[in-house]
Tab-separated table of C-alpha atoms and ligand atoms in Angstrom:
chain	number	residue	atom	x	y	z
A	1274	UNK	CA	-24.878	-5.259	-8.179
A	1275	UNK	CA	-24.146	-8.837	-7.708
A	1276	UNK	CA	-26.854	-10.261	-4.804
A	1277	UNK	CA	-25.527	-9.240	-1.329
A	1278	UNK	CA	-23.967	-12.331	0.238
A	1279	UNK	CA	-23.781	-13.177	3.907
A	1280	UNK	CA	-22.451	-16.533	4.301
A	1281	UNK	CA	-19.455	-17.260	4.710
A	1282	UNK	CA	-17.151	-17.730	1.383
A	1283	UNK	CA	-16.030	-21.165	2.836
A	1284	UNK	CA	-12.466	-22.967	1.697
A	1285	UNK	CA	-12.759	-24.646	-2.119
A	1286	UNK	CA	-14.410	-21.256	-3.302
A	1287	UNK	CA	-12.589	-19.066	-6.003
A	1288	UNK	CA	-11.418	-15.883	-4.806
A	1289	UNK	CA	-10.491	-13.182	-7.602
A	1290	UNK	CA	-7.474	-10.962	-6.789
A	1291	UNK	CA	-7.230	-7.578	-8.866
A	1292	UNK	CA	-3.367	-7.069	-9.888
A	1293	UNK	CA	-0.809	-9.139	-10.234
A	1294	UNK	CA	2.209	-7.737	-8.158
A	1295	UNK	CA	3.455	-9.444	-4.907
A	1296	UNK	CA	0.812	-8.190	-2.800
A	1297	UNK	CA	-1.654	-10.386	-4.783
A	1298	UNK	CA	0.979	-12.951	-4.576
A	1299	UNK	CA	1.161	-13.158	-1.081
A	1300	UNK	CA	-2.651	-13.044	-0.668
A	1301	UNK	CA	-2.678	-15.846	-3.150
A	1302	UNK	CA	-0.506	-18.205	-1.255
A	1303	UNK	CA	-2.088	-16.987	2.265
A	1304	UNK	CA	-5.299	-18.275	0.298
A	1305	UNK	CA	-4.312	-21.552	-0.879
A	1306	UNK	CA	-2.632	-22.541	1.661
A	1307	UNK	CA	-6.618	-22.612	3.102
A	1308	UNK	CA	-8.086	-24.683	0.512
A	1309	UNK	CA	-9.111	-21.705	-1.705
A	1310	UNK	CA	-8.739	-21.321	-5.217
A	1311	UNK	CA	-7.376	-18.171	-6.634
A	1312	UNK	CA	-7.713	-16.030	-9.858
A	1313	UNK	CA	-5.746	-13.436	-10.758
A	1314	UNK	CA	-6.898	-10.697	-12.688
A	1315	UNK	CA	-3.677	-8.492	-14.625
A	1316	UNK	CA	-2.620	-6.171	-17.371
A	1317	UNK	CA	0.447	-8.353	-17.602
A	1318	UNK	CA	1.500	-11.855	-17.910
A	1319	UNK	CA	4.513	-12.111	-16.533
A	1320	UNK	CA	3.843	-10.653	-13.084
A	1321	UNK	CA	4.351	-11.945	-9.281
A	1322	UNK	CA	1.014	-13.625	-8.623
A	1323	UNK	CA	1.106	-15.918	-11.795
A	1324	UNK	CA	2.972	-18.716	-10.339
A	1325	UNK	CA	1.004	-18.794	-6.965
A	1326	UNK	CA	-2.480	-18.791	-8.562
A	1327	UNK	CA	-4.567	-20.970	-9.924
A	1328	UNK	CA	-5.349	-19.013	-13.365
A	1329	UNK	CA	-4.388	-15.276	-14.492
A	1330	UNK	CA	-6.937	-13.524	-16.143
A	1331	UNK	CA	-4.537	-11.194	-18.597
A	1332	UNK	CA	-6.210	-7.425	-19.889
A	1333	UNK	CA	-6.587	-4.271	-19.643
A	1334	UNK	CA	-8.057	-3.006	-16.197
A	1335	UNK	CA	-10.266	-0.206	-18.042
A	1336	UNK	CA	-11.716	-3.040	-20.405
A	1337	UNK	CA	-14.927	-3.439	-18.204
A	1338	UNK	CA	-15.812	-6.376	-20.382
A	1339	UNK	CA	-12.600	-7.892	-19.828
A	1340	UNK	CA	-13.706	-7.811	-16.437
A	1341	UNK	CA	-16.610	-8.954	-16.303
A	1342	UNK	CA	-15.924	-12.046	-18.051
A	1343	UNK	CA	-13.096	-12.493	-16.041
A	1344	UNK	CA	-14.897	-12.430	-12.726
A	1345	UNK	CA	-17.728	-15.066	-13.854
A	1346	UNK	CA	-16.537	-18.268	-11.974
A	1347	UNK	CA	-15.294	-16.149	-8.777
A	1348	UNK	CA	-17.039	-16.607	-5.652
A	1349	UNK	CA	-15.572	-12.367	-4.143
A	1350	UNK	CA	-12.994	-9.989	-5.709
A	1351	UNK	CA	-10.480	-8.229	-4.026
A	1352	UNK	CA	-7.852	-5.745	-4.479
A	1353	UNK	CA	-3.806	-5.409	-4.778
A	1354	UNK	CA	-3.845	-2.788	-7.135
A	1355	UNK	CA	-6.262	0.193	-6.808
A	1356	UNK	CA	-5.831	2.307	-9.761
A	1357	UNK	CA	-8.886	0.533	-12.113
A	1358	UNK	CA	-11.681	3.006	-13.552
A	1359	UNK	CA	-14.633	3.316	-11.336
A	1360	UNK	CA	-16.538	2.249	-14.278
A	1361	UNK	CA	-14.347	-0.945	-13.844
A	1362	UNK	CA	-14.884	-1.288	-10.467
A	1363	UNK	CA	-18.740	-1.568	-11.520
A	1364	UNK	CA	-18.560	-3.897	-14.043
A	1365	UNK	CA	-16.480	-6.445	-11.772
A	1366	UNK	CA	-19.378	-5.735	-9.092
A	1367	UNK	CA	-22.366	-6.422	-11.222
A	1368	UNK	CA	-20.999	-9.688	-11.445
A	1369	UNK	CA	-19.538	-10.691	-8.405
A	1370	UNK	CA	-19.336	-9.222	-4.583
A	1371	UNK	CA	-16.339	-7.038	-4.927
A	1372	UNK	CA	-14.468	-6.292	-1.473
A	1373	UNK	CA	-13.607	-3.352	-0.587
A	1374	UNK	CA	-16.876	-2.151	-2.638
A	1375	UNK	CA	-16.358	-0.067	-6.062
A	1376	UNK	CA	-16.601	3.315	-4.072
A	1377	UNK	CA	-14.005	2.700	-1.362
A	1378	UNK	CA	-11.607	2.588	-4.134
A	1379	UNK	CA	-13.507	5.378	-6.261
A	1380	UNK	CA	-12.455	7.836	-3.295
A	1381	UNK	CA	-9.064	6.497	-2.080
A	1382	UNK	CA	-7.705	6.191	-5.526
A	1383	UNK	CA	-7.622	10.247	-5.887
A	1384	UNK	CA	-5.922	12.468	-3.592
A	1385	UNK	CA	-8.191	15.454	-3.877
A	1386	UNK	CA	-10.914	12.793	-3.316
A	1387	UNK	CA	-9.634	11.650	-0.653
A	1388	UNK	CA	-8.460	14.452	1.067
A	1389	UNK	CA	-12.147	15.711	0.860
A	1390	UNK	CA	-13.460	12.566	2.642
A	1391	UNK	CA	-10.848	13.238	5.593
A	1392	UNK	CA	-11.924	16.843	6.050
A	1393	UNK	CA	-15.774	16.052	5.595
A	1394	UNK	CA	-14.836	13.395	8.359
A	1395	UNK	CA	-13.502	15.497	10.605
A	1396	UNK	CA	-10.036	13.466	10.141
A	1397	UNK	CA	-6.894	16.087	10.679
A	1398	UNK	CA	-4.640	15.774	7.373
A	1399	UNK	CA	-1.585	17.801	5.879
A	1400	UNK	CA	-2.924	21.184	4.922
A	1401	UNK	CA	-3.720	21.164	1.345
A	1402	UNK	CA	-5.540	22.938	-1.758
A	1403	UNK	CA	-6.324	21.030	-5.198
A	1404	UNK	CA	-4.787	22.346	-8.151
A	1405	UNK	CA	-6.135	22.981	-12.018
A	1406	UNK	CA	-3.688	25.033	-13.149
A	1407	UNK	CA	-0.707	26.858	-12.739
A	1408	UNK	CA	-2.649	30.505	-11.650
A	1409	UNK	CA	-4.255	28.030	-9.271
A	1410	UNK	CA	-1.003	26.717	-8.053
A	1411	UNK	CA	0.578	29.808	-7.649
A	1412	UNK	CA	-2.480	30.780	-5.649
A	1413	UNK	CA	-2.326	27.365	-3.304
A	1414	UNK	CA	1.065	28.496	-2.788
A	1415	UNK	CA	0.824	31.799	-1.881
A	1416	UNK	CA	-1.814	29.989	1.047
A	1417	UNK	CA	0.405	27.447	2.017
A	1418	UNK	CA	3.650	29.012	1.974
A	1419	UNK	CA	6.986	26.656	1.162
A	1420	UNK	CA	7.855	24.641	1.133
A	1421	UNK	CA	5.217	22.124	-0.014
A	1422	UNK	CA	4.781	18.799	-1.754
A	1423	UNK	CA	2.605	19.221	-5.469
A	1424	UNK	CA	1.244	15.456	-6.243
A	1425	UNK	CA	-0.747	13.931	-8.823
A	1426	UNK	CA	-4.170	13.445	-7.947
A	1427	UNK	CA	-4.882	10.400	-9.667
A	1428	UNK	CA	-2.007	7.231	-9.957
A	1429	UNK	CA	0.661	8.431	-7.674
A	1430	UNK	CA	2.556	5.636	-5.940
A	1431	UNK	CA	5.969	5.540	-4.200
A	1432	UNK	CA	6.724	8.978	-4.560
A	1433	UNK	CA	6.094	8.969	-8.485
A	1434	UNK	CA	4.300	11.905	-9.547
A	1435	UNK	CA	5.522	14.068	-6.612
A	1436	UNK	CA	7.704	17.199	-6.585
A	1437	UNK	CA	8.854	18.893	-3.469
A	1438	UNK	CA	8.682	22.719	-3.905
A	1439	UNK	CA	11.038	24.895	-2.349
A	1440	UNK	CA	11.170	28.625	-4.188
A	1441	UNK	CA	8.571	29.970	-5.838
A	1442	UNK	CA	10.782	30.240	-9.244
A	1443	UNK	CA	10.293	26.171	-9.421
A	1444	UNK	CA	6.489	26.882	-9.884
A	1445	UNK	CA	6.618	27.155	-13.069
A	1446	UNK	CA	8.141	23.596	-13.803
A	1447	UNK	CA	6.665	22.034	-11.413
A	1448	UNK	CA	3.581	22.657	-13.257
A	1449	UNK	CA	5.071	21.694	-17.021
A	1450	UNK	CA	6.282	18.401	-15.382
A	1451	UNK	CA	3.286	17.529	-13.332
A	1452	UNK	CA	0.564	19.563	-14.685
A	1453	UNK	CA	0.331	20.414	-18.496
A	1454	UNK	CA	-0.646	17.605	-20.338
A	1455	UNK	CA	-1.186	16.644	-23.805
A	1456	UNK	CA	-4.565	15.832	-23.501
A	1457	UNK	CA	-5.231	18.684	-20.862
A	1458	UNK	CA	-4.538	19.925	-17.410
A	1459	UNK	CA	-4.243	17.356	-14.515
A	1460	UNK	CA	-5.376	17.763	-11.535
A	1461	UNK	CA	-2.634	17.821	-8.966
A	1462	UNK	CA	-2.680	18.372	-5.653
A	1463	UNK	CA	-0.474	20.794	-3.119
A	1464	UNK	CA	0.335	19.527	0.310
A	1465	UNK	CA	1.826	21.772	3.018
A	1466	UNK	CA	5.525	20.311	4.189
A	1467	UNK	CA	5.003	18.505	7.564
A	1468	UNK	CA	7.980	18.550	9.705
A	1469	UNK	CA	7.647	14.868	10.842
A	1470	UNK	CA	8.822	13.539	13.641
A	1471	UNK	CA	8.325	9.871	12.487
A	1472	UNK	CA	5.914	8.068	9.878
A	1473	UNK	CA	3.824	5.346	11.255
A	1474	UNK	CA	1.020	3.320	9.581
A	1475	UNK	CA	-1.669	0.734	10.860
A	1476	UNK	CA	-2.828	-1.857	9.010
A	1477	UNK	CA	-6.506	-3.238	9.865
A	1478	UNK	CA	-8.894	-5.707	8.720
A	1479	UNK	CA	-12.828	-5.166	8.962
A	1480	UNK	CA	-15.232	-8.108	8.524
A	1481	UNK	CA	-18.277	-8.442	6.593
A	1482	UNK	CA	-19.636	-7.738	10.737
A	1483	UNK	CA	-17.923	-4.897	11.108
A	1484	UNK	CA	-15.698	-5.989	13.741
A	1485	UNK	CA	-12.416	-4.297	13.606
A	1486	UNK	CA	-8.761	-5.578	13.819
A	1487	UNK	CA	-5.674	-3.698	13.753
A	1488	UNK	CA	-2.715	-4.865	13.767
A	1489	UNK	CA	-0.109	-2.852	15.777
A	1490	UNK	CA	1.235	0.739	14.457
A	1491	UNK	CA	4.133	0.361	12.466
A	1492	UNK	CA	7.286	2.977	12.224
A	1493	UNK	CA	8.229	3.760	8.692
A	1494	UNK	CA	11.153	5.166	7.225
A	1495	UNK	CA	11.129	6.165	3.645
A	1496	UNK	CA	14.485	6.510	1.359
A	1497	UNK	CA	13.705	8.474	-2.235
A	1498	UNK	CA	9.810	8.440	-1.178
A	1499	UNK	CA	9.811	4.605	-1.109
A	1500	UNK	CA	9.291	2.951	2.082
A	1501	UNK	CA	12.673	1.510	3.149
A	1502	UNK	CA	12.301	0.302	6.279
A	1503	UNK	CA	8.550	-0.872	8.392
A	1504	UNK	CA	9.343	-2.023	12.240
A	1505	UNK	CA	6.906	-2.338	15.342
A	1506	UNK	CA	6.845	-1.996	18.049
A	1507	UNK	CA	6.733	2.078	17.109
A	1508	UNK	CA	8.098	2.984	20.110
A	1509	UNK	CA	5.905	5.534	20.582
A	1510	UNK	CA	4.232	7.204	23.601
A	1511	UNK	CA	0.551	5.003	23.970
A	1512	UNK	CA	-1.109	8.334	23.530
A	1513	UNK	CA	0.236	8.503	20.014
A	1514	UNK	CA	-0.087	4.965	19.043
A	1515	UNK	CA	-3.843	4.720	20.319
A	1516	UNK	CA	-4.807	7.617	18.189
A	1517	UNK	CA	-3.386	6.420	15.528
A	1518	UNK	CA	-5.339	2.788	16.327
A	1519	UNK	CA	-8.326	4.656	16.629
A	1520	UNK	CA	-8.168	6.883	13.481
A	1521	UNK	CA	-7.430	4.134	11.376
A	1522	UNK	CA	-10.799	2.067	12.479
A	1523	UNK	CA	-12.790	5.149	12.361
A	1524	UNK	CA	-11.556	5.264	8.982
A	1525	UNK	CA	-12.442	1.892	7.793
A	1526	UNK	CA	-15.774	2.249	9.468
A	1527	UNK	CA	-16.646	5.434	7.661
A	1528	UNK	CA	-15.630	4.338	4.321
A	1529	UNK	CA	-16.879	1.019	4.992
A	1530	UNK	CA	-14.219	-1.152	3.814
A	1531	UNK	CA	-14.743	-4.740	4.262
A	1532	UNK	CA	-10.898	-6.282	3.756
A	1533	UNK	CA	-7.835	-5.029	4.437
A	1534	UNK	CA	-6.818	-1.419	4.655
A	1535	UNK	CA	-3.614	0.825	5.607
A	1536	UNK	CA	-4.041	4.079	6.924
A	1537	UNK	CA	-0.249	5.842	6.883
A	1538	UNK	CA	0.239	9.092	8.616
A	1539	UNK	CA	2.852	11.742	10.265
A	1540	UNK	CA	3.364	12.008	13.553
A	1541	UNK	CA	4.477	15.862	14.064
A	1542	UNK	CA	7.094	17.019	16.261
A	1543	UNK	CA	4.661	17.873	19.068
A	1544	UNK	CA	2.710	14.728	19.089
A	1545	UNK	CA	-0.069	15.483	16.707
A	1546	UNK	CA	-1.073	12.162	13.936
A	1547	UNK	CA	-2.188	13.410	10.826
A	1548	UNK	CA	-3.346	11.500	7.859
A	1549	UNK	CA	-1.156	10.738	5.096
A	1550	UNK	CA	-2.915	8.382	2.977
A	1551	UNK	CA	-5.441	5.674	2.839
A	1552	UNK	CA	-4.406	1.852	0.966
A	1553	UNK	CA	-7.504	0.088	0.848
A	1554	UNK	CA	-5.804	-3.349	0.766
A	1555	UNK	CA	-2.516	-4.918	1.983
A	1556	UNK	CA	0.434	-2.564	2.884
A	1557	UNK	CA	3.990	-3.197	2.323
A	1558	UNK	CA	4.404	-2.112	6.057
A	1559	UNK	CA	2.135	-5.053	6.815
A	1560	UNK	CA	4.701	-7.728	5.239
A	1561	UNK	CA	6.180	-8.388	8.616
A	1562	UNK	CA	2.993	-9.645	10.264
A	1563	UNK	CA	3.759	-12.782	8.330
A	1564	UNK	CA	6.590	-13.785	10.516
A	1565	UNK	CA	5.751	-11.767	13.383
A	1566	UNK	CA	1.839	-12.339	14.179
A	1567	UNK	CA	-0.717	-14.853	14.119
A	1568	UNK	CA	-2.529	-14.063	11.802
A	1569	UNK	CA	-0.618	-12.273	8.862
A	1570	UNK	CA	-2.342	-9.505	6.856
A	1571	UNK	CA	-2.555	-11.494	3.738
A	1572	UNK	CA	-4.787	-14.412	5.842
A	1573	UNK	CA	-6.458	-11.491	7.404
A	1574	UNK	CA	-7.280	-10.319	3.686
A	1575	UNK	CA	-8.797	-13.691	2.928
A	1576	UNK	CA	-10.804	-13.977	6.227
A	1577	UNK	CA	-12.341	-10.397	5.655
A	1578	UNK	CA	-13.327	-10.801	2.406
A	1579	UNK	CA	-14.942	-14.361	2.808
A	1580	UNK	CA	-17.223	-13.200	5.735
A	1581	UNK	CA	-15.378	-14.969	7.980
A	1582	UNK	CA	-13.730	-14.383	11.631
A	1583	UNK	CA	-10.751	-11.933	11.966
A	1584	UNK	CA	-7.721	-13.781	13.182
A	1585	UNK	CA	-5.695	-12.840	16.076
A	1586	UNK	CA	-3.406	-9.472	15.582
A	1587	UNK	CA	-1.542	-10.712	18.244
A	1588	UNK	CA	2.325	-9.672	17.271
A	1589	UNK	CA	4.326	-12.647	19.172
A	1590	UNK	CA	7.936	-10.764	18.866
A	1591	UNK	CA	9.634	-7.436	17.850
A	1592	UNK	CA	10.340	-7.566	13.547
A	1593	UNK	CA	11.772	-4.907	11.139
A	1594	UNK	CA	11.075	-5.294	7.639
A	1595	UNK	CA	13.780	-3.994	4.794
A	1596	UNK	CA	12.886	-3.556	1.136
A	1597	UNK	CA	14.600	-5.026	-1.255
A	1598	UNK	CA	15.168	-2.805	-4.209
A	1599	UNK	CA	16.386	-3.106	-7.938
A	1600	UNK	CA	19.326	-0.823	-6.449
A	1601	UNK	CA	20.407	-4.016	-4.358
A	1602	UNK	CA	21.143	-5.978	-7.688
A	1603	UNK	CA	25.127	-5.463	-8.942
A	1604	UNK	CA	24.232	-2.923	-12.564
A	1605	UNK	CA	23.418	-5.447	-15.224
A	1606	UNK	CA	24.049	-8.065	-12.725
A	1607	UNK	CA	20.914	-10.135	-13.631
A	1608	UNK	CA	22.383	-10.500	-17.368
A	1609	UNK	CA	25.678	-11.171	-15.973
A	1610	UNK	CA	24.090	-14.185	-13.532
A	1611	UNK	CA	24.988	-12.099	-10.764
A	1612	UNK	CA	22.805	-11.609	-7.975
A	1613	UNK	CA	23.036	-10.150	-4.349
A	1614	UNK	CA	24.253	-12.879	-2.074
A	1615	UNK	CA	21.232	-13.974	-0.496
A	1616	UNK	CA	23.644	-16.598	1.950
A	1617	UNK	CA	25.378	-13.965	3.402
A	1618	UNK	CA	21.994	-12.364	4.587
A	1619	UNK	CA	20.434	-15.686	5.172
A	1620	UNK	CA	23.345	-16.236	7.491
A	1621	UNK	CA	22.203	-13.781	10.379
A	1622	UNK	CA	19.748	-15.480	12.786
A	1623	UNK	CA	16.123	-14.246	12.362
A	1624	UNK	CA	15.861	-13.306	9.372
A	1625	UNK	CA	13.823	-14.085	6.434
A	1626	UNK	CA	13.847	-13.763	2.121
A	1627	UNK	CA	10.720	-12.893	0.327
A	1628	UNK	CA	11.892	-12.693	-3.576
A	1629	UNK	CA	9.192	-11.730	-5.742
A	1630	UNK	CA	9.781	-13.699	-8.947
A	1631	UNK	CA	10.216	-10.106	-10.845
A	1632	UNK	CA	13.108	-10.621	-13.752
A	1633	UNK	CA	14.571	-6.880	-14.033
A	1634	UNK	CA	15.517	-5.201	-10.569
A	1635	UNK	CA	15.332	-1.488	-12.060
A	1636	UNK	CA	16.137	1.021	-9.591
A	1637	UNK	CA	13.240	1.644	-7.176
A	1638	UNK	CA	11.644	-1.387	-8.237
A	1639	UNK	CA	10.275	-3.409	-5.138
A	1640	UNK	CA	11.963	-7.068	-6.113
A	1641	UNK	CA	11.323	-8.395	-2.480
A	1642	UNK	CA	11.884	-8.112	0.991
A	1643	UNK	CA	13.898	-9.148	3.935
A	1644	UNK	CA	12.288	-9.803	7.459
A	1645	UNK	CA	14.012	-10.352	10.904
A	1646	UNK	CA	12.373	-11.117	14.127
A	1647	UNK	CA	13.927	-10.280	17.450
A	1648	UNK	CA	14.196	-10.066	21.480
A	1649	UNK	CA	13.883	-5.836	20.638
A	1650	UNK	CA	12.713	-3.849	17.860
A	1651	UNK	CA	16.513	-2.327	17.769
A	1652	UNK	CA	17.848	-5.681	17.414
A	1653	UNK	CA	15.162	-6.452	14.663
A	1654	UNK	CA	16.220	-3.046	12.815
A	1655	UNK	CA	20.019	-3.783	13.285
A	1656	UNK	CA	19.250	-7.644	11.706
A	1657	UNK	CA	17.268	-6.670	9.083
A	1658	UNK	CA	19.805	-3.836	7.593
A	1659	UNK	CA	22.994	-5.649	7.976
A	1660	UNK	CA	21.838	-8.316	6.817
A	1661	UNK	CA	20.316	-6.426	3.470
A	1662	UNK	CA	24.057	-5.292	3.444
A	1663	UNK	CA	25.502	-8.039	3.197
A	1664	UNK	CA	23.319	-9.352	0.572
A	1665	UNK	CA	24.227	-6.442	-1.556
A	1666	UNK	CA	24.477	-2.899	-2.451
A	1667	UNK	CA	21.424	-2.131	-0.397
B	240	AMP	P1	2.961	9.693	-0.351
B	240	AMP	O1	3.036	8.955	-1.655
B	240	AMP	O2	2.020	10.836	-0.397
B	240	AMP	O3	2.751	8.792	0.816
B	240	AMP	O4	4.423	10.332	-0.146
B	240	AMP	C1	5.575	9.511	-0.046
B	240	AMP	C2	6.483	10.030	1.052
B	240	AMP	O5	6.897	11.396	0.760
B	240	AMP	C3	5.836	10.129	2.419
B	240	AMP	O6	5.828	8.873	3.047
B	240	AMP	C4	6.736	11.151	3.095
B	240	AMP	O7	7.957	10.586	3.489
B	240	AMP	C5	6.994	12.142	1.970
B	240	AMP	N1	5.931	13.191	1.984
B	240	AMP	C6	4.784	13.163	1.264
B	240	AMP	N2	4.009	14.249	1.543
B	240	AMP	C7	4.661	14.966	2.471
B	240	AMP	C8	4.368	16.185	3.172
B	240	AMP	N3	3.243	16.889	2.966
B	240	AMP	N4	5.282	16.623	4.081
B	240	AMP	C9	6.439	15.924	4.305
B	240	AMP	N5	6.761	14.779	3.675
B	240	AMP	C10	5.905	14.292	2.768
């Protein structure tokens, strides 16, 4: 392990950022915007962080001496991107401090891993079983009942790697698509169906100190398991949203992040917040804090990994956040020079562009997003979609 460090990682220091997509971006520009420089560490060149660093370490994130050499030079290491070997993990932190540590990510990356740190926790979650094969999924459903949700333990994002199950005839396909693999079974894992109410999430940072900061519960809708649209205030009874507060920093404390983590969970029809999932770094619900707080998670990122104060969470208005797919794009309208029309949305008050320098908007592919602040968080949600609407296909 690289020496424990204490002092504050001050402005002029390198920070390393693991992953190149537009979460690293933003934490790039957050962080040189404060004096810092940044490194970027991805498996591909041409990726969303590369213009807004200050070098991009290109490899492959299970070459652990690719890492290593790429972290020499780099004051800390953090995280966009947590799907790196744990053997990885430990090769970037023999070299450097690496926040969140090596095992935050070990057990967050993996559902089944993570689902037994919630229950060892005491932290109420979806009911589940882990799967090994299919005898064993037709066993976790015969304990679950349908329908259910069967996952991929390991590399799941966005809804990839997900089937909802709804007869027990679509067992066995389930487990040909998701299960049977060439080089041997995967482990997947089967979730009970929740009958949400609403999904929420709270971002938080937690220093080097352990001081806390959330940032206020956010209300999630999702459209094809992608998030679609993140707005706050929740509205929410208090009762809800402080339990979900509270979960979230019990969380962080008990895995002991130090940075930036997202807790997401279901709130059930009678008022009960269970655990979805755990992001140990910046959360695509947590883009609106950029326009809407003081401190924006992406700053927060950089203060928590650098050891130093937590900024305010303070949210000064009501903001909705809208993704802004591939889908959005006119089919082959890239090629064709034809893109959404970014005026028309520009045109209603409020609201801002984030465009993440990606070239092909495939379906489902998260090319940016659009922001709007307002006097309610209606008003924000009614912005923010007509104005994605006008800009395109949306
Ligand atoms: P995940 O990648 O696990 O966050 O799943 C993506 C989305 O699928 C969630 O945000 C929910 O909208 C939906 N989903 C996942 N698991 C469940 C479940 N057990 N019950 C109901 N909906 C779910």
């Amino acid at each position: 392990m690289a020496p424990a460090q204490t002092n504050p990682i001050l402005p002029g220091s390198t920070l390393g950022i693991l992953g190149g997509g537009q979460l690293g971006a933003m934490f790039a520009a957050a962080a040189r915007r404060m004096g810092y420089r940044v490194e970027a560490i991805s498996d591909v060149a041409d990726c969303p962080a590369a213009i807004h660093c200050d070098r991009l370490h290109v490899g492959d994130y299970t070459d652990a001496a690719f890492l290593s050499r790429a972290a020499t030079g780099l004051d800390v290491v953090t995280f966009e991107f947590e799907n790196i070997p744990i053997v990885a993990g430990r090769a970037l932190a023999a070299v450097v401090p690496v926040r969140p540590c090596p095992e935050v990510l070990f057990t967050t990356q993996d559902r089944g891993r993570e689902k037994a740190f919630l229950v060892r926790e005491g932290f109420a979650c979806a009911p589940h079983r882990v799967v090994r094969s299919l005898d064993g999924l037709r066993a976790a459903v015969a304990a679950l009942g349908l329908p259910a949700v069967l996952k991929t333990a390991a590399f799941g994002y966005d809804g990839k790697g997900q089937i909802r199950l709804t007869a027990e005839d679509e067992i066995d396909a389930a487990w040909a698509t998701l299960g049977a693999h060439p080089t041997g079974p995967q482990e997947l894992v089967l979730e009970g169906w929740i009958d949400f109410d609403c999904e929420i999430s709270v971002v938080a940072a937690r220093g080097l100190d352990g001081v806390i900061a959330p940032f206020a519960p956010s209300r999630n809708t999702h459209a094809r398991h992608i998030l679609d649209v993140a707005s706050v205030p929740a509205a929410l009874p208090d009762p809800v949203l402080q339990e979900a507060t509270a979960t979230a920093e019990r969380i962080l404390t008990a895995l002991g992040v130090v940075g930036v983590a997202c807790v997401e969970f279901f709130v059930t029809k009678n008022g009960r917040v269970l655990v979805n999932e755990i992001a140990p770094r910046t959360h695509n619900s947590g883009h609106l804090t950029i326009e809407a707080c003081d401190t924006s998670q992406f700053e927060q990122q950089v203060r928590a990994v650098c050891g130093l104060p937590l900024g305010s969470t303070r949210q000064r208005s009501p903001a909705a956040m809208a993704n802004l797919l591939g889908d959005c794009w006119p089919p082959s309208g890239r090629a064709a020079g034809r893109e959404p029309d970014w005026a028309a949305a520009l045109g209603v008050p409020g609201v801002t562009l984030h465009l993440y320098g990606k070239n092909e908007p495939r379906p489902g592919r998260k090319m940016g997003h659009l922001t709007a602040v307002a006097d309610t968080v209606e008003e924000a949600i009614e912005k923010v979609t007509r104005a994605r609407g006008l800009a395109g296909r949306g």
